[in-house]
């Protein structure tokens, strides 16, 4: 079941998303959070940090597994997703860093790394809540539009549209990696709860196609229509092509 919230701006959207994550942490202090990068969740992480600083949240027993990582970037690179997570959340709350997991973008064997990551998630007992952003083409994690829905962690070739969109964060477009390791759609669908956030008009088509269109691997997020517990939090611009506009 998909529940969609329309929040008036980024601030409110971030607060709503953070309150859903906080509720999971409060109810299950040793929960497993599936986390996401991108600009969309930055405000959500900021709210969680604020509530931690106010003594309302305790991350000491929380474990995390991130969705994806660029192939070829070490965790020390300022555009790696490991760096992003440390910088935007982990360094500011009382989480034990050894309980935080991001695929290793520089692992010698991609195949071994994918197997290791899938096993790690299984050994953690699965993901309690998976946070997602969405790409302009409907991708989740780095699961790009394809002919099928990949199950487990795998290597992907990024599409031109994703490379272009993500190049804004790199000094030069040539610096954007062309490949990434990503959790599969099967793993995302196994999460007990899914929370997707989207803001801005450039996400409007992806939101409409994902939640008001047919379920197809050409729009990877559309499979979420089959998940029993999905919450989507959007600003009005992201909902502008839907009946909720
Ligand atoms: C990247 C990430 C996704 C993210 C997407 C949208 O491709 N791999 O997880 O959802 O960007 O990012 P943004 O929130 O910056 O628009």
Coordinates of C-alpha atoms and ligand atoms in Angstrom, one line a residue:
X1 CA 0.0 0.0 0.0
X2 CA 1.3 3.4 -0.9
X3 CA 0.5 6.4 1.3
X4 CA 1.4 9.8 -0.2
X5 CA 1.9 13.0 1.9
X6 CA 2.0 16.4 0.3
X7 CA 4.1 18.8 2.4
X8 CA 4.2 22.5 1.6
X9 CA 8.0 22.9 1.3
X10 CA 11.4 21.2 1.7
X11 CA 11.5 22.0 5.4
X12 CA 8.2 20.4 6.2
X13 CA 8.9 17.4 3.9
X14 CA 12.2 16.8 5.8
X15 CA 10.4 17.1 9.1
X16 CA 7.8 14.5 8.1
X17 CA 10.4 12.1 6.7
X18 CA 12.6 12.5 9.8
X19 CA 9.6 11.9 12.1
X20 CA 8.8 8.6 10.4
X21 CA 12.5 7.5 10.7
X22 CA 12.5 8.7 14.4
X23 CA 9.4 6.7 15.2
X24 CA 11.2 3.5 14.0
X25 CA 14.3 4.3 16.0
X26 CA 12.2 5.0 19.1
X27 CA 10.1 1.8 18.8
X28 CA 13.0 -0.4 17.9
X29 CA 16.3 1.1 19.2
X30 CA 18.4 -1.7 17.5
X31 CA 16.7 -1.2 14.2
X32 CA 18.3 -1.5 10.8
X33 CA 17.9 1.6 8.7
X34 CA 18.5 1.5 4.9
X35 CA 19.8 4.9 4.0
X36 CA 20.1 7.0 0.9
X37 CA 22.3 9.8 -0.5
X38 CA 21.5 12.6 -2.8
X39 CA 20.3 16.1 -2.0
X40 CA 16.7 15.1 -1.1
X41 CA 17.5 13.4 2.3
X42 CA 20.0 16.1 3.5
X43 CA 17.2 18.1 5.3
X44 CA 15.8 14.8 6.8
X45 CA 19.3 14.0 8.2
X46 CA 19.6 17.5 9.6
X47 CA 16.3 17.1 11.5
X48 CA 17.4 13.8 12.9
X49 CA 20.7 15.4 14.1
X50 CA 18.7 18.2 15.7
X51 CA 16.5 15.8 17.6
X52 CA 19.6 13.8 18.7
X53 CA 21.2 17.0 20.0
X54 CA 18.0 17.7 21.9
X55 CA 18.2 14.3 23.6
X56 CA 15.2 12.9 21.8
X57 CA 16.9 10.2 19.8
X58 CA 19.6 7.6 20.6
X59 CA 21.5 6.0 17.7
X60 CA 23.8 3.9 19.8
X61 CA 22.3 0.6 18.8
X62 CA 21.1 1.5 15.3
X63 CA 22.6 -0.3 12.4
X64 CA 22.6 1.0 8.8
X65 CA 23.0 -0.2 5.3
X66 CA 23.3 2.3 2.5
X67 CA 21.8 1.7 -0.9
X68 CA 24.8 2.4 -3.2
X69 CA 28.3 3.6 -3.9
X70 CA 30.2 4.8 -7.0
X71 CA 32.5 2.2 -8.4
X72 CA 36.1 3.5 -8.2
X73 CA 35.7 6.1 -5.4
X74 CA 37.3 5.3 -2.0
X75 CA 35.3 6.3 1.1
X76 CA 37.7 9.2 1.6
X77 CA 36.7 10.9 -1.7
X78 CA 34.4 13.8 -1.0
X79 CA 31.9 12.6 -3.6
X80 CA 31.8 9.0 -2.4
X81 CA 28.6 8.0 -0.6
X82 CA 30.5 6.8 2.4
X83 CA 31.9 10.4 2.8
X84 CA 28.4 11.8 2.3
X85 CA 26.9 9.7 5.0
X86 CA 29.7 10.5 7.5
X87 CA 29.4 14.2 6.7
X88 CA 25.7 14.5 6.7
X89 CA 24.7 12.2 9.5
X90 CA 27.1 9.7 11.1
X91 CA 29.6 12.2 12.3
X92 CA 26.9 14.2 14.1
X93 CA 25.0 11.5 16.1
X94 CA 26.0 8.8 18.6
X95 CA 26.0 6.0 16.0
X96 CA 28.8 3.4 16.2
X97 CA 30.5 3.7 12.8
X98 CA 31.3 0.0 12.8
X99 CA 27.5 -0.5 12.6
X100 CA 27.2 1.6 9.4
X101 CA 27.6 0.0 6.1
X102 CA 28.1 1.3 2.5
X103 CA 29.1 -0.9 -0.4
X104 CA 32.8 -0.8 -1.0
X105 CA 33.4 1.0 -4.3
X106 CA 37.0 0.0 -4.6
X107 CA 36.7 -3.7 -3.7
X108 CA 39.0 -5.8 -5.8
X109 CA 36.3 -8.2 -6.9
X110 CA 32.9 -6.6 -7.6
X111 CA 31.3 -10.0 -7.5
X112 CA 32.6 -10.8 -4.1
X113 CA 31.6 -7.4 -2.8
X114 CA 28.1 -7.8 -4.0
X115 CA 27.8 -11.2 -2.3
X116 CA 29.3 -9.8 0.9
X117 CA 26.8 -6.9 0.9
X118 CA 23.8 -9.1 0.4
X119 CA 25.0 -11.5 3.1
X120 CA 25.6 -8.6 5.5
X121 CA 22.0 -7.4 5.0
X122 CA 20.7 -10.9 5.6
X123 CA 22.9 -11.3 8.7
X124 CA 21.5 -8.0 10.0
X125 CA 18.1 -9.5 9.9
X126 CA 16.9 -7.4 6.9
X127 CA 16.1 -3.7 6.7
X128 CA 13.4 -2.2 9.0
X129 CA 13.0 1.0 7.1
X130 CA 14.4 1.9 3.7
X131 CA 14.8 5.5 2.9
X132 CA 14.8 6.3 -0.8
X133 CA 15.2 9.4 -3.1
X134 CA 14.2 9.0 -6.7
X135 CA 16.1 9.7 -9.9
X136 CA 14.5 11.8 -12.7
X137 CA 14.1 8.6 -14.7
X138 CA 12.5 6.8 -11.8
X139 CA 15.7 5.1 -10.6
X140 CA 16.0 4.0 -6.9
X141 CA 19.4 3.5 -5.4
X142 CA 21.2 3.2 -8.7
X143 CA 18.7 0.7 -10.2
X144 CA 18.4 2.4 -13.6
X145 CA 15.5 1.7 -16.1
X146 CA 16.1 -1.8 -17.4
X147 CA 14.4 -4.9 -18.9
X148 CA 14.0 -6.5 -15.5
X149 CA 14.1 -5.8 -11.8
X150 CA 17.5 -6.9 -10.3
X151 CA 17.2 -8.8 -7.1
X152 CA 20.5 -8.4 -5.2
X153 CA 23.5 -6.1 -5.0
X154 CA 25.0 -5.6 -8.5
X155 CA 27.2 -3.4 -10.6
X156 CA 25.4 -0.9 -12.9
X157 CA 26.4 1.3 -15.8
X158 CA 24.9 4.7 -15.1
X159 CA 22.7 6.3 -17.7
X160 CA 23.7 9.5 -19.4
X161 CA 20.8 11.2 -17.6
X162 CA 22.0 10.1 -14.2
X163 CA 25.6 11.1 -15.0
X164 CA 24.4 14.5 -16.1
X165 CA 22.2 15.0 -13.1
X166 CA 24.9 14.0 -10.7
X167 CA 27.7 16.0 -12.4
X168 CA 26.4 19.1 -10.6
X169 CA 28.1 17.8 -7.5
X170 CA 31.5 17.1 -9.1
X171 CA 34.1 19.7 -10.2
X172 CA 34.1 18.4 -13.8
X173 CA 31.6 16.1 -15.6
X174 CA 34.5 13.8 -16.6
X175 CA 35.0 13.1 -12.9
X176 CA 31.6 11.4 -12.5
X177 CA 32.1 7.7 -12.3
X178 CA 30.2 5.7 -15.0
X179 CA 29.5 2.7 -12.8
X180 CA 28.1 2.1 -9.3
X181 CA 27.3 -0.8 -6.9
X182 CA 23.7 -0.8 -5.8
X183 CA 21.4 -2.8 -3.6
X184 CA 18.9 -4.6 -5.8
X185 CA 15.2 -4.0 -6.1
X186 CA 14.6 -7.3 -4.4
X187 CA 16.4 -6.1 -1.3
X188 CA 14.5 -2.8 -1.3
X189 CA 11.2 -4.7 -1.6
X190 CA 12.2 -6.9 1.3
X191 CA 12.5 -3.9 3.7
X192 CA 9.7 -3.9 6.2
X193 CA 8.9 -0.2 5.5
X194 CA 9.8 2.0 2.6
X195 CA 10.0 5.8 2.8
X196 CA 10.5 7.7 -0.4
X197 CA 11.0 11.5 -0.6
X198 CA 10.9 13.7 -3.6
X199 CA 10.9 17.4 -4.1
X200 CA 11.0 19.7 -7.1
X201 CA 9.4 19.8 -10.5
X202 CA 12.2 17.7 -12.1
X203 CA 10.8 14.7 -10.1
X204 CA 7.2 15.2 -11.1
X205 CA 7.3 12.9 -14.1
X206 CA 9.1 10.2 -12.1
X207 CA 6.5 10.4 -9.3
X208 CA 3.6 10.2 -11.6
X209 CA 5.1 7.3 -13.6
X210 CA 6.1 5.4 -10.4
X211 CA 2.9 5.7 -8.5
X212 CA 0.2 6.3 -11.1
X213 CA 1.5 4.3 -14.0
X214 CA 2.0 0.7 -14.9
X215 CA 4.5 -1.4 -12.9
X216 CA 7.5 -1.8 -15.2
X217 CA 11.3 -2.1 -14.9
X218 CA 11.5 0.8 -17.3
X219 CA 10.4 2.9 -14.2
X220 CA 12.2 1.0 -11.4
X221 CA 10.3 2.8 -8.5
X222 CA 7.0 1.6 -10.0
X223 CA 7.5 -1.8 -8.3
X224 CA 6.9 -0.1 -5.0
X225 CA 3.2 -0.1 -5.8
X226 CA 3.4 -3.8 -4.8
X227 CA 5.1 -3.2 -1.4
X228 CA 2.8 -3.5 1.6
X229 CA 4.1 -0.4 3.5
X230 CA 5.3 2.5 1.4
X231 CA 5.2 6.2 2.5
X232 CA 5.9 8.8 -0.1
X233 CA 6.6 12.4 1.1
X234 CA 6.6 15.1 -1.6
X235 CA 6.5 18.8 -2.0
X236 CA 3.7 20.2 -4.3
X237 CA 6.0 20.5 -7.3
X238 CA 6.9 16.8 -7.2
X239 CA 3.1 16.0 -7.1
X240 CA 2.2 18.5 -9.9
X241 CA 1.5 15.8 -12.5
X242 CA -0.6 13.6 -10.2
X243 CA -4.2 13.8 -9.1
X244 CA -2.9 15.2 -5.8
X245 CA -1.7 18.4 -7.6
Ligands
LIG1 C1 21.5 9.4 -7.0 C2 21.3 8.3 -5.9 C3 19.9 8.1 -5.6 C4 19.1 9.4 -5.4 C5 19.2 10.1 -6.7 C6 18.4 11.5 -6.7 O1 21.4 8.8 -8.3 N1 22.0 7.1 -6.2 O2 19.8 7.3 -4.4 O3 17.8 9.1 -5.1 O4 20.6 10.4 -7.0 O5 19.2 12.4 -6.0 P1 18.7 13.8 -5.5 O6 18.0 13.6 -4.2 O7 20.0 14.6 -5.4 O8 17.8 14.4 -6.6

